[in-house]
mmCIF file of C-alpha atoms in Angstrom:
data_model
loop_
_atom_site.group_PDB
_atom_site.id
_atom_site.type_symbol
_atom_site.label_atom_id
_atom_site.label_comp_id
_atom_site.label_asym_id
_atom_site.label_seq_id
_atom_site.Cartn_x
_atom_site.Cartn_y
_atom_site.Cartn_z
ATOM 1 C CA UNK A 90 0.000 0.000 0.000
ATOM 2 C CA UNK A 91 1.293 3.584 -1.019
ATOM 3 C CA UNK A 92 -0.432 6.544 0.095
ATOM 4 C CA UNK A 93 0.094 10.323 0.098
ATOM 5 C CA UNK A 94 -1.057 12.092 3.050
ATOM 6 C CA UNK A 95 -1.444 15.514 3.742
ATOM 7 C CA UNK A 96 -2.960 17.545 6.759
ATOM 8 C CA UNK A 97 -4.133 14.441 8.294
ATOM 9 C CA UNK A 98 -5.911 13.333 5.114
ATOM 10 C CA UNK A 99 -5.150 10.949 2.252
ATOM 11 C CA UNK A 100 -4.495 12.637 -0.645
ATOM 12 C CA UNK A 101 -4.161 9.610 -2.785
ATOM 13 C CA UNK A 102 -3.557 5.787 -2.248
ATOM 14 C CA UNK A 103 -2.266 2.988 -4.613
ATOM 15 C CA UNK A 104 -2.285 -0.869 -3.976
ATOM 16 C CA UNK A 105 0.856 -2.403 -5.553
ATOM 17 C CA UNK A 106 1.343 -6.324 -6.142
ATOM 18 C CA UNK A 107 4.601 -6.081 -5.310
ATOM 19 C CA UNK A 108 6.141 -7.858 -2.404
ATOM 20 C CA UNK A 109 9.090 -9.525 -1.087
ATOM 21 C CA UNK A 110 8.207 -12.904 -2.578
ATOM 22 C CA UNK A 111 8.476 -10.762 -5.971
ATOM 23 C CA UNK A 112 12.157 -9.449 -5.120
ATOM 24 C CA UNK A 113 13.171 -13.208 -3.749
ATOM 25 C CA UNK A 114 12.129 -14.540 -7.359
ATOM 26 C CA UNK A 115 14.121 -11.551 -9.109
ATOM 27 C CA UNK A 116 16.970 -12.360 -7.195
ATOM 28 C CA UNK A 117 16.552 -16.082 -8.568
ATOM 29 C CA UNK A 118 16.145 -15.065 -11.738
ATOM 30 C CA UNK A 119 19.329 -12.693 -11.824
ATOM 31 C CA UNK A 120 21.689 -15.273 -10.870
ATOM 32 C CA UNK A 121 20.143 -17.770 -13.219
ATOM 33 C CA UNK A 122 20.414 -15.434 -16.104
ATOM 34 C CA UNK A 123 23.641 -13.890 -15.261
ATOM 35 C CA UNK A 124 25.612 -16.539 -13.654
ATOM 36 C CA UNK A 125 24.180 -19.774 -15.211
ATOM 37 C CA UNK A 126 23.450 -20.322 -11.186
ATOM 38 C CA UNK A 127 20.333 -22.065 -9.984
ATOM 39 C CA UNK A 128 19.190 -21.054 -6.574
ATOM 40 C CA UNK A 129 16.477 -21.902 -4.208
ATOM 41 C CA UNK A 130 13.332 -20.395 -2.906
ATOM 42 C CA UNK A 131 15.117 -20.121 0.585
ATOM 43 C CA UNK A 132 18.832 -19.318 -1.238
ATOM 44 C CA UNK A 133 17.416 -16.077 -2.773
ATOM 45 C CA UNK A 134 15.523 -15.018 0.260
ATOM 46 C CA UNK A 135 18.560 -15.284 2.431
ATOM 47 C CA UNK A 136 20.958 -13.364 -0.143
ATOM 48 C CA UNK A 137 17.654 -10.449 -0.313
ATOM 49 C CA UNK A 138 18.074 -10.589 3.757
ATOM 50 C CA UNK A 139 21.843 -10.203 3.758
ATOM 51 C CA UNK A 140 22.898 -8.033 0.642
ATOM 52 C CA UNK A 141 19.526 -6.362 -0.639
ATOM 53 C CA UNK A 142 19.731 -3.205 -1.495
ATOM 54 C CA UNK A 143 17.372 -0.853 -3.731
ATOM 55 C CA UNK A 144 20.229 1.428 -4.820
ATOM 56 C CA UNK A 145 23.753 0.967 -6.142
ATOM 57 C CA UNK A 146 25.587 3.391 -3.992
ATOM 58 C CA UNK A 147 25.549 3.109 -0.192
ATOM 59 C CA UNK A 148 27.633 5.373 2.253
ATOM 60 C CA UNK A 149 28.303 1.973 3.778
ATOM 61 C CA UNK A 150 30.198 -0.809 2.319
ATOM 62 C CA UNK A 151 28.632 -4.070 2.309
ATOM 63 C CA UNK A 152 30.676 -7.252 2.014
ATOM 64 C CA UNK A 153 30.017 -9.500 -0.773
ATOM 65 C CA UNK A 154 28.686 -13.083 0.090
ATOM 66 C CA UNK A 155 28.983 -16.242 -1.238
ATOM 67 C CA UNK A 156 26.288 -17.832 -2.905
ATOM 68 C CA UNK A 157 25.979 -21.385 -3.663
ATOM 69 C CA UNK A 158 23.576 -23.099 -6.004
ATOM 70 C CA UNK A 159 24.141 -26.054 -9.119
ATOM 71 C CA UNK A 160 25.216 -24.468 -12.472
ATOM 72 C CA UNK A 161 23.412 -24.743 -15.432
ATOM 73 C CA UNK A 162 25.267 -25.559 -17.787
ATOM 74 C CA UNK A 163 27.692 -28.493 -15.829
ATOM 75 C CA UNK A 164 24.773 -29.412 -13.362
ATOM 76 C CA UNK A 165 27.477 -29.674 -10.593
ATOM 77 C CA UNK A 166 27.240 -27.530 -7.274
ATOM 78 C CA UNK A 167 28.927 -23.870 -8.042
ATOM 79 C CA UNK A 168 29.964 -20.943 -5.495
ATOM 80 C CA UNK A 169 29.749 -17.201 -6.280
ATOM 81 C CA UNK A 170 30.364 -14.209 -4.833
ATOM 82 C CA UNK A 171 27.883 -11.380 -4.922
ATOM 83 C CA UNK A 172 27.574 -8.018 -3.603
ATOM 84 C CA UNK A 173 24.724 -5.263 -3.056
ATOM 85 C CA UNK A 174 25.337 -3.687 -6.394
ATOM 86 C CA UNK A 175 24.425 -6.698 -8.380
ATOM 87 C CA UNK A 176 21.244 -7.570 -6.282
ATOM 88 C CA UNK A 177 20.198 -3.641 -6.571
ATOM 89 C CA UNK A 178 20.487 -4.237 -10.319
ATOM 90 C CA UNK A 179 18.521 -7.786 -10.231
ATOM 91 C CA UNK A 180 15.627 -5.741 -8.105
ATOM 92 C CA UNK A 181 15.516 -2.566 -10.135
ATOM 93 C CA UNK A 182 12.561 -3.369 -12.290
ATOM 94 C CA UNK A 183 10.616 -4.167 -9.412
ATOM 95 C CA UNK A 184 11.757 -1.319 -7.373
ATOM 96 C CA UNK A 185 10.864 1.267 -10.587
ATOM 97 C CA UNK A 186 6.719 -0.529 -10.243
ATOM 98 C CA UNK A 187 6.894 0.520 -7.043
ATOM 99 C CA UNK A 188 8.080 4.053 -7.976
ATOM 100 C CA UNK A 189 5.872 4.900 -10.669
ATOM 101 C CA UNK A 190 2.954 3.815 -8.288
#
């Protein structure tokens, strides 16, 4: 829910259908598509809890974390790295929805 409120009164609301269910699967589907890494459910959550970030420039660094999930193309188990940057890029589309509500 988004609303604009001004001298005690709602000026205008907005229901969006986005939630963090929507960033965990853009997180997913980052990796996947940009490291040939499949994660889980539970995998993307816990790198959205860690490292999520809606912007690419903090005034605080964040360490990177590993991530580990099978790769796509071998099927074996693989280990990344990733940092903030790269999951404020994977939820960008989601966070611009939210935005332009």
């Amino acid at each position: 829910e988004i609303a604009v409120v001004a001298l005690g009164g709602i000026v205008c609301d907005k229901s969006v259908k986005i939630a963090g269910d929507v960033f965990t699967n853009d997180i997913a589907y980052y990796l996947r598509t940009h490291h040939n890494l499949y994660i889980g459910e539970r995998t993307a959550e816990r790198v959205k809890i860690e490292v999520g970030s809606a912007i690419e420039e903090l005034d605080v660094e964040i360490e990177d974390i590993p991530v580990q999930g099978r790769d796509l193309i071998t099927g074996k188990p693989k280990e990344i790295m990733v940092n903030y940057k790269e999951i404020a890029r994977a939820l960008d589309k989601s966070i611009i929805r939210i935005e332009d509500a």
